[in-house]
């Protein structure tokens, strides 16, 4: 039909009205949760300087740089820029730009698209929405903030209403300190943590093998599995943990996690919605303390739907300041696609309209009355459409049916004379007469 | 301080919390207006195929193509894409992709960023938000839709509350037909229309000169200025117009504009909010009928803040179908910058928080009680922050002051014992005691 390939570029998503309305509803729920805890919105450009993105860990294989298709006019102010790949680097740059004007702790949220030139594969998008919060301290940041961040996550997933979930928390210092206390070589600690992080995916047998390959002794392996077997309420676990190792880093981790749990308890957060899970590590070296993962209990296959952690250094490379922080990110595009695919969320109708006003006769008088009635209903706060094309009545009802508009108001010559309109419920087919 | 240049790339805007909160509020008002008239949201990728963007009028000098910074891995699925420059081409592609599933007239809205690699200059951005609505018909589209579109624009600017405004409308067929009827050469009609379009900017004297250069005779020029002098209510103007020329295209334009005005009258739209202005033409050849501009009466210097029109062909190049449409676009970034700069909109406070809970003593008990109180206030529907860092009390009040948080709730050892907290109004400085 056309010489053009009109499909979306590979890895780029579109949302039709039914799904887009869910996406907007989610963004509303998420931003309202963020704001109820005092997080302030900022919006930074989708485009940043290439060297700044590279300076904070951008992968040049996945980074999209911008170039004008035709740039022979000598204007080089366009070069050297690339699309952002997360909200963290833009936050660091924002803080660097505004450091002296900011009020710390600085609590911001950011919702919007990021871009990564990954290989195309199912569930991976090259443009994807992320919803981030971070609390940034100047020199120091109280650990109760890490509890607040968990409370925000819990609040969001309660409000999104997509089934039972749990926020799993750990502290990387507990892992590092415990493994150091066991006598594991310092340069093996990071790979050992990575094995633990993968435990759920690879299983205990495979994990044991991998630990052996890292020269972890049988005795150490036994101690590790004993450590990982510690479960229970945060209180019980923290008590057992505090007696487990006198490694200083380990004890610091236990102390930090205790403060986080105390904050959650003080806030009265429902206890079955969060727990300590000693196998959570988050791969990134960036995190230095608290780490978070969130899972839907009925859909473990989705993996973590909201993750994050505490870091010691947001932006020293840009600011020369010591700015510790804690934050989480929700991968909105990915999560939304998954819950829609899995049928966890059932989208509502395509149209926001509550009423379709239908002129039943094609006269100027009927059309004028229909426009008037639609306008009046709109002033009453309803979302109202009017069908203006010359079509058979059945086609007009089809329009309402296809878009899922729940009610039609029908106005024809008869209605014009009688001052009574017919209101049809599109689901039940019931009709009633209403005088206007 | 840093070897990095952390400023935003030239032509790319950021919004700090105070302004970002206004931006979000505007998007909410605009999308609610769109939805109250039954427009459905869609979201298309920010990235489209280069050849599709070029196929619908993209300017290669202003088009940003994407390229991975490092792309030596043989994965060429990333090439040939560029950032979209408006919402119209993505709409055309969307309609082409989903033609057989769509319900016509198809009414969609799109709000989001577009990109143009223009020369950097004040008020011009390389990334800018646009808010668009369009109604797309299949083969035909009733002209009352053009009235509906004007009603949406009027509804939005009433709700945004940025002062008196007027939507000015015309029909390009009236101009084309009138000039043809005067005997102006067909190949001169487009340049003559462009002169009329510029009339407000260049003034009558200059316009006259330019018309002379286009070989328009003195008699014709006199007739043109007489034509442009027709003013008054739509009724009066349309009556005068219909007697002015028997050119067929002209009469068709008058008929179309009459239908638009009849729809606005039927909807009961306040008459001083719209008018016919025969000097409005919109430069683009794309428009073939109704054209819109919108001006703030107290700020004529801002130019048109919302423009659009009727077109005969949305997407034939992609679909091979005859799809007429009508739509408008609000250049949100530009307008918002202008109204903020001009002081037309006064941003509210930075923080969404209504209350800051302040622990007045640094004990675990006080902190726990403060977290509990904050959590309870939040459950009552308030936006509540808590100050968790160890700082002097005055620093904690400073935090509330700087972010504009209107109330502080202070909890210390005394309050813990007495069961009474102090509530301080930050504007008046007044304090009152409240038992919890």
PDB file of C-alpha atoms in Angstrom, chain B residues 60-230:
ATOM      1  CA  UNK B  60      17.168  17.497   7.474  1.00  0.00           C
ATOM      2  CA  UNK B  61      19.056  20.486   8.908  1.00  0.00           C
ATOM      3  CA  UNK B  62      16.925  20.355  12.047  1.00  0.00           C
ATOM      4  CA  UNK B  63      16.480  16.618  12.373  1.00  0.00           C
ATOM      5  CA  UNK B  64      18.481  14.782  15.037  1.00  0.00           C
ATOM      6  CA  UNK B  65      19.450  11.284  13.942  1.00  0.00           C
ATOM      7  CA  UNK B  66      20.587   8.709  16.514  1.00  0.00           C
ATOM      8  CA  UNK B  67      23.876   6.874  16.408  1.00  0.00           C
ATOM      9  CA  UNK B  68      25.468   4.762  19.117  1.00  0.00           C
ATOM     10  CA  UNK B  69      28.717   6.281  20.390  1.00  0.00           C
ATOM     11  CA  UNK B  70      30.379   2.917  19.834  1.00  0.00           C
ATOM     12  CA  UNK B  71      28.747   0.726  17.198  1.00  0.00           C
ATOM     13  CA  UNK B  72      31.440  -1.676  16.011  1.00  0.00           C
ATOM     14  CA  UNK B  73      29.471  -4.783  17.045  1.00  0.00           C
ATOM     15  CA  UNK B  74      27.707  -5.227  13.718  1.00  0.00           C
ATOM     16  CA  UNK B  75      24.232  -4.588  15.199  1.00  0.00           C
ATOM     17  CA  UNK B  76      22.758  -2.221  12.593  1.00  0.00           C
ATOM     18  CA  UNK B  77      19.212  -2.289  14.016  1.00  0.00           C
ATOM     19  CA  UNK B  78      19.956   1.071  15.641  1.00  0.00           C
ATOM     20  CA  UNK B  79      20.597   3.061  12.502  1.00  0.00           C
ATOM     21  CA  UNK B  80      18.186   5.070  10.382  1.00  0.00           C
ATOM     22  CA  UNK B  81      16.209   6.532  13.294  1.00  0.00           C
ATOM     23  CA  UNK B  82      15.725  10.134  14.323  1.00  0.00           C
ATOM     24  CA  UNK B  83      13.982  12.150  17.038  1.00  0.00           C
ATOM     25  CA  UNK B  84      10.475  13.258  16.089  1.00  0.00           C
ATOM     26  CA  UNK B  85       9.994  16.975  15.416  1.00  0.00           C
ATOM     27  CA  UNK B  86       6.229  17.231  15.962  1.00  0.00           C
ATOM     28  CA  UNK B  87       3.175  15.148  16.951  1.00  0.00           C
ATOM     29  CA  UNK B  88       1.662  15.134  13.453  1.00  0.00           C
ATOM     30  CA  UNK B  89       3.992  12.723  11.661  1.00  0.00           C
ATOM     31  CA  UNK B  90       3.779  10.227  14.570  1.00  0.00           C
ATOM     32  CA  UNK B  91      -0.033  10.558  14.409  1.00  0.00           C
ATOM     33  CA  UNK B  92       0.015   9.846  10.672  1.00  0.00           C
ATOM     34  CA  UNK B  93       2.214   6.787  11.270  1.00  0.00           C
ATOM     35  CA  UNK B  94      -0.008   5.643  14.137  1.00  0.00           C
ATOM     36  CA  UNK B  95      -3.102   5.912  11.937  1.00  0.00           C
ATOM     37  CA  UNK B  96      -1.316   4.045   9.122  1.00  0.00           C
ATOM     38  CA  UNK B  97      -0.356   1.229  11.531  1.00  0.00           C
ATOM     39  CA  UNK B  98      -3.797   0.881  13.080  1.00  0.00           C
ATOM     40  CA  UNK B  99      -6.079   2.002  10.270  1.00  0.00           C
ATOM     41  CA  UNK B 100      -8.327  -1.063  10.244  1.00  0.00           C
ATOM     42  CA  UNK B 101      -8.738  -1.079  14.053  1.00  0.00           C
ATOM     43  CA  UNK B 102      -9.510   2.594  14.451  1.00  0.00           C
ATOM     44  CA  UNK B 103     -12.956   4.031  15.025  1.00  0.00           C
ATOM     45  CA  UNK B 104     -13.548   7.166  12.999  1.00  0.00           C
ATOM     46  CA  UNK B 105     -13.737  10.058  13.582  1.00  0.00           C
ATOM     47  CA  UNK B 106     -10.557   9.303  15.509  1.00  0.00           C
ATOM     48  CA  UNK B 107      -9.996  11.874  18.241  1.00  0.00           C
ATOM     49  CA  UNK B 108      -6.614  11.700  19.918  1.00  0.00           C
ATOM     50  CA  UNK B 109      -4.422  13.899  22.035  1.00  0.00           C
ATOM     51  CA  UNK B 110      -0.658  13.761  22.504  1.00  0.00           C
ATOM     52  CA  UNK B 111       1.405  15.613  25.076  1.00  0.00           C
ATOM     53  CA  UNK B 112       5.168  15.311  25.129  1.00  0.00           C
ATOM     54  CA  UNK B 113       8.532  16.476  23.902  1.00  0.00           C
ATOM     55  CA  UNK B 114       9.553  17.114  20.307  1.00  0.00           C
ATOM     56  CA  UNK B 115      13.007  17.981  19.003  1.00  0.00           C
ATOM     57  CA  UNK B 116      14.337  20.425  16.433  1.00  0.00           C
ATOM     58  CA  UNK B 117      17.976  21.211  15.805  1.00  0.00           C
ATOM     59  CA  UNK B 118      17.354  24.901  15.318  1.00  0.00           C
ATOM     60  CA  UNK B 119      19.903  27.642  15.808  1.00  0.00           C
ATOM     61  CA  UNK B 120      20.056  28.485  19.506  1.00  0.00           C
ATOM     62  CA  UNK B 121      18.165  31.711  20.293  1.00  0.00           C
ATOM     63  CA  UNK B 122      16.021  33.058  23.101  1.00  0.00           C
ATOM     64  CA  UNK B 123      12.588  31.463  23.280  1.00  0.00           C
ATOM     65  CA  UNK B 124      13.553  28.690  20.846  1.00  0.00           C
ATOM     66  CA  UNK B 125      14.259  25.291  22.329  1.00  0.00           C
ATOM     67  CA  UNK B 126      15.712  22.196  20.774  1.00  0.00           C
ATOM     68  CA  UNK B 127      13.539  20.045  23.018  1.00  0.00           C
ATOM     69  CA  UNK B 128      10.067  21.398  23.706  1.00  0.00           C
ATOM     70  CA  UNK B 129       6.746  20.035  24.940  1.00  0.00           C
ATOM     71  CA  UNK B 130       3.766  20.268  22.644  1.00  0.00           C
ATOM     72  CA  UNK B 131       0.139  19.472  23.441  1.00  0.00           C
ATOM     73  CA  UNK B 132      -1.874  18.481  20.373  1.00  0.00           C
ATOM     74  CA  UNK B 133      -5.392  17.404  19.563  1.00  0.00           C
ATOM     75  CA  UNK B 134      -6.648  16.216  16.207  1.00  0.00           C
ATOM     76  CA  UNK B 135      -9.919  14.824  14.900  1.00  0.00           C
ATOM     77  CA  UNK B 136      -9.355  12.576  11.896  1.00  0.00           C
ATOM     78  CA  UNK B 137     -12.206  11.608   9.588  1.00  0.00           C
ATOM     79  CA  UNK B 138     -12.378   8.713   7.167  1.00  0.00           C
ATOM     80  CA  UNK B 139     -13.147  10.244   3.711  1.00  0.00           C
ATOM     81  CA  UNK B 140     -15.033  13.189   5.268  1.00  0.00           C
ATOM     82  CA  UNK B 141     -15.288  15.165   8.484  1.00  0.00           C
ATOM     83  CA  UNK B 142     -18.149  17.427   9.540  1.00  0.00           C
ATOM     84  CA  UNK B 143     -17.203  21.094   9.926  1.00  0.00           C
ATOM     85  CA  UNK B 144     -18.833  21.297  13.350  1.00  0.00           C
ATOM     86  CA  UNK B 145     -15.682  19.456  14.512  1.00  0.00           C
ATOM     87  CA  UNK B 146     -13.729  22.619  13.758  1.00  0.00           C
ATOM     88  CA  UNK B 147     -16.051  24.409  16.172  1.00  0.00           C
ATOM     89  CA  UNK B 148     -15.480  21.741  18.814  1.00  0.00           C
ATOM     90  CA  UNK B 149     -11.725  22.169  18.487  1.00  0.00           C
ATOM     91  CA  UNK B 150     -12.090  25.925  19.068  1.00  0.00           C
ATOM     92  CA  UNK B 151     -14.287  25.171  22.099  1.00  0.00           C
ATOM     93  CA  UNK B 152     -11.535  22.938  23.554  1.00  0.00           C
ATOM     94  CA  UNK B 153      -8.962  25.717  23.132  1.00  0.00           C
ATOM     95  CA  UNK B 154     -11.300  28.193  24.815  1.00  0.00           C
ATOM     96  CA  UNK B 155     -11.968  25.755  27.656  1.00  0.00           C
ATOM     97  CA  UNK B 156      -8.224  25.290  28.243  1.00  0.00           C
ATOM     98  CA  UNK B 157      -7.319  28.977  28.380  1.00  0.00           C
ATOM     99  CA  UNK B 158     -10.272  29.670  30.657  1.00  0.00           C
ATOM    100  CA  UNK B 159      -9.012  26.937  32.994  1.00  0.00           C
ATOM    101  CA  UNK B 160      -5.355  28.023  32.839  1.00  0.00           C
ATOM    102  CA  UNK B 161      -6.490  31.426  34.046  1.00  0.00           C
ATOM    103  CA  UNK B 162      -3.740  33.531  32.440  1.00  0.00           C
ATOM    104  CA  UNK B 163      -5.871  36.539  31.507  1.00  0.00           C
ATOM    105  CA  UNK B 164      -8.144  37.585  28.683  1.00  0.00           C
ATOM    106  CA  UNK B 165      -7.642  35.869  25.359  1.00  0.00           C
ATOM    107  CA  UNK B 166      -9.323  35.467  22.016  1.00  0.00           C
ATOM    108  CA  UNK B 167      -9.326  32.639  19.497  1.00  0.00           C
ATOM    109  CA  UNK B 168      -9.133  34.155  16.023  1.00  0.00           C
ATOM    110  CA  UNK B 169     -10.419  32.067  13.138  1.00  0.00           C
ATOM    111  CA  UNK B 170     -10.507  32.259   9.407  1.00  0.00           C
ATOM    112  CA  UNK B 171     -10.827  29.893   6.448  1.00  0.00           C
ATOM    113  CA  UNK B 172      -8.094  29.682   3.849  1.00  0.00           C
ATOM    114  CA  UNK B 173     -10.658  29.050   1.105  1.00  0.00           C
ATOM    115  CA  UNK B 174     -12.106  32.500   1.803  1.00  0.00           C
ATOM    116  CA  UNK B 175      -8.701  34.053   1.119  1.00  0.00           C
ATOM    117  CA  UNK B 176      -7.910  31.877  -1.870  1.00  0.00           C
ATOM    118  CA  UNK B 177     -11.345  32.300  -3.412  1.00  0.00           C
ATOM    119  CA  UNK B 178     -11.477  36.039  -2.793  1.00  0.00           C
ATOM    120  CA  UNK B 179      -8.079  36.652  -4.384  1.00  0.00           C
ATOM    121  CA  UNK B 180      -8.924  34.392  -7.320  1.00  0.00           C
ATOM    122  CA  UNK B 181     -12.238  36.246  -7.692  1.00  0.00           C
ATOM    123  CA  UNK B 182     -10.318  39.547  -7.817  1.00  0.00           C
ATOM    124  CA  UNK B 183      -8.427  38.203 -10.808  1.00  0.00           C
ATOM    125  CA  UNK B 184      -5.071  37.751  -9.077  1.00  0.00           C
ATOM    126  CA  UNK B 185      -2.839  35.287 -10.959  1.00  0.00           C
ATOM    127  CA  UNK B 186      -3.151  31.791  -9.504  1.00  0.00           C
ATOM    128  CA  UNK B 187       0.607  31.537  -8.984  1.00  0.00           C
ATOM    129  CA  UNK B 188       0.560  34.826  -7.032  1.00  0.00           C
ATOM    130  CA  UNK B 189      -2.195  33.793  -4.637  1.00  0.00           C
ATOM    131  CA  UNK B 190       0.088  31.933  -2.189  1.00  0.00           C
ATOM    132  CA  UNK B 191       2.573  34.859  -1.903  1.00  0.00           C
ATOM    133  CA  UNK B 192      -0.329  37.296  -1.498  1.00  0.00           C
ATOM    134  CA  UNK B 193      -1.713  35.175   1.332  1.00  0.00           C
ATOM    135  CA  UNK B 194       1.735  35.216   2.956  1.00  0.00           C
ATOM    136  CA  UNK B 195       1.753  39.014   2.848  1.00  0.00           C
ATOM    137  CA  UNK B 196      -1.679  39.109   4.514  1.00  0.00           C
ATOM    138  CA  UNK B 197      -0.438  36.618   7.124  1.00  0.00           C
ATOM    139  CA  UNK B 198       2.431  39.018   7.924  1.00  0.00           C
ATOM    140  CA  UNK B 199       0.229  42.125   7.917  1.00  0.00           C
ATOM    141  CA  UNK B 200       0.187  42.496  11.697  1.00  0.00           C
ATOM    142  CA  UNK B 201       3.966  42.265  11.849  1.00  0.00           C
ATOM    143  CA  UNK B 202       4.925  44.425   8.863  1.00  0.00           C
ATOM    144  CA  UNK B 203       2.109  47.000   8.873  1.00  0.00           C
ATOM    145  CA  UNK B 204      -0.203  48.187   6.086  1.00  0.00           C
ATOM    146  CA  UNK B 205       2.370  50.363   4.264  1.00  0.00           C
ATOM    147  CA  UNK B 206       4.890  47.608   3.893  1.00  0.00           C
ATOM    148  CA  UNK B 207       2.154  45.133   2.943  1.00  0.00           C
ATOM    149  CA  UNK B 208       0.984  47.451   0.188  1.00  0.00           C
ATOM    150  CA  UNK B 209       4.549  47.660  -1.183  1.00  0.00           C
ATOM    151  CA  UNK B 210       4.894  43.905  -1.184  1.00  0.00           C
ATOM    152  CA  UNK B 211       1.553  43.463  -2.926  1.00  0.00           C
ATOM    153  CA  UNK B 212       2.652  45.912  -5.611  1.00  0.00           C
ATOM    154  CA  UNK B 213       5.801  43.890  -6.111  1.00  0.00           C
ATOM    155  CA  UNK B 214       3.555  40.891  -6.737  1.00  0.00           C
ATOM    156  CA  UNK B 215       1.877  42.808  -9.606  1.00  0.00           C
ATOM    157  CA  UNK B 216      -1.335  43.287  -7.649  1.00  0.00           C
ATOM    158  CA  UNK B 217      -3.068  46.316  -9.174  1.00  0.00           C
ATOM    159  CA  UNK B 218      -4.088  49.385  -7.167  1.00  0.00           C
ATOM    160  CA  UNK B 219      -7.693  48.495  -7.658  1.00  0.00           C
ATOM    161  CA  UNK B 220      -7.072  44.973  -6.358  1.00  0.00           C
ATOM    162  CA  UNK B 221      -5.108  46.345  -3.394  1.00  0.00           C
ATOM    163  CA  UNK B 222      -7.976  48.650  -2.529  1.00  0.00           C
ATOM    164  CA  UNK B 223     -10.384  45.717  -2.684  1.00  0.00           C
ATOM    165  CA  UNK B 224      -8.085  43.656  -0.448  1.00  0.00           C
ATOM    166  CA  UNK B 225      -7.928  46.347   2.231  1.00  0.00           C
ATOM    167  CA  UNK B 226     -11.679  46.832   2.028  1.00  0.00           C
ATOM    168  CA  UNK B 227     -12.068  43.075   2.497  1.00  0.00           C
ATOM    169  CA  UNK B 228      -9.696  43.091   5.491  1.00  0.00           C
ATOM    170  CA  UNK B 229     -11.668  45.973   7.025  1.00  0.00           C
ATOM    171  CA  UNK B 230     -14.712  43.753   7.479  1.00  0.00           C
TER     172      UNK B 230
END
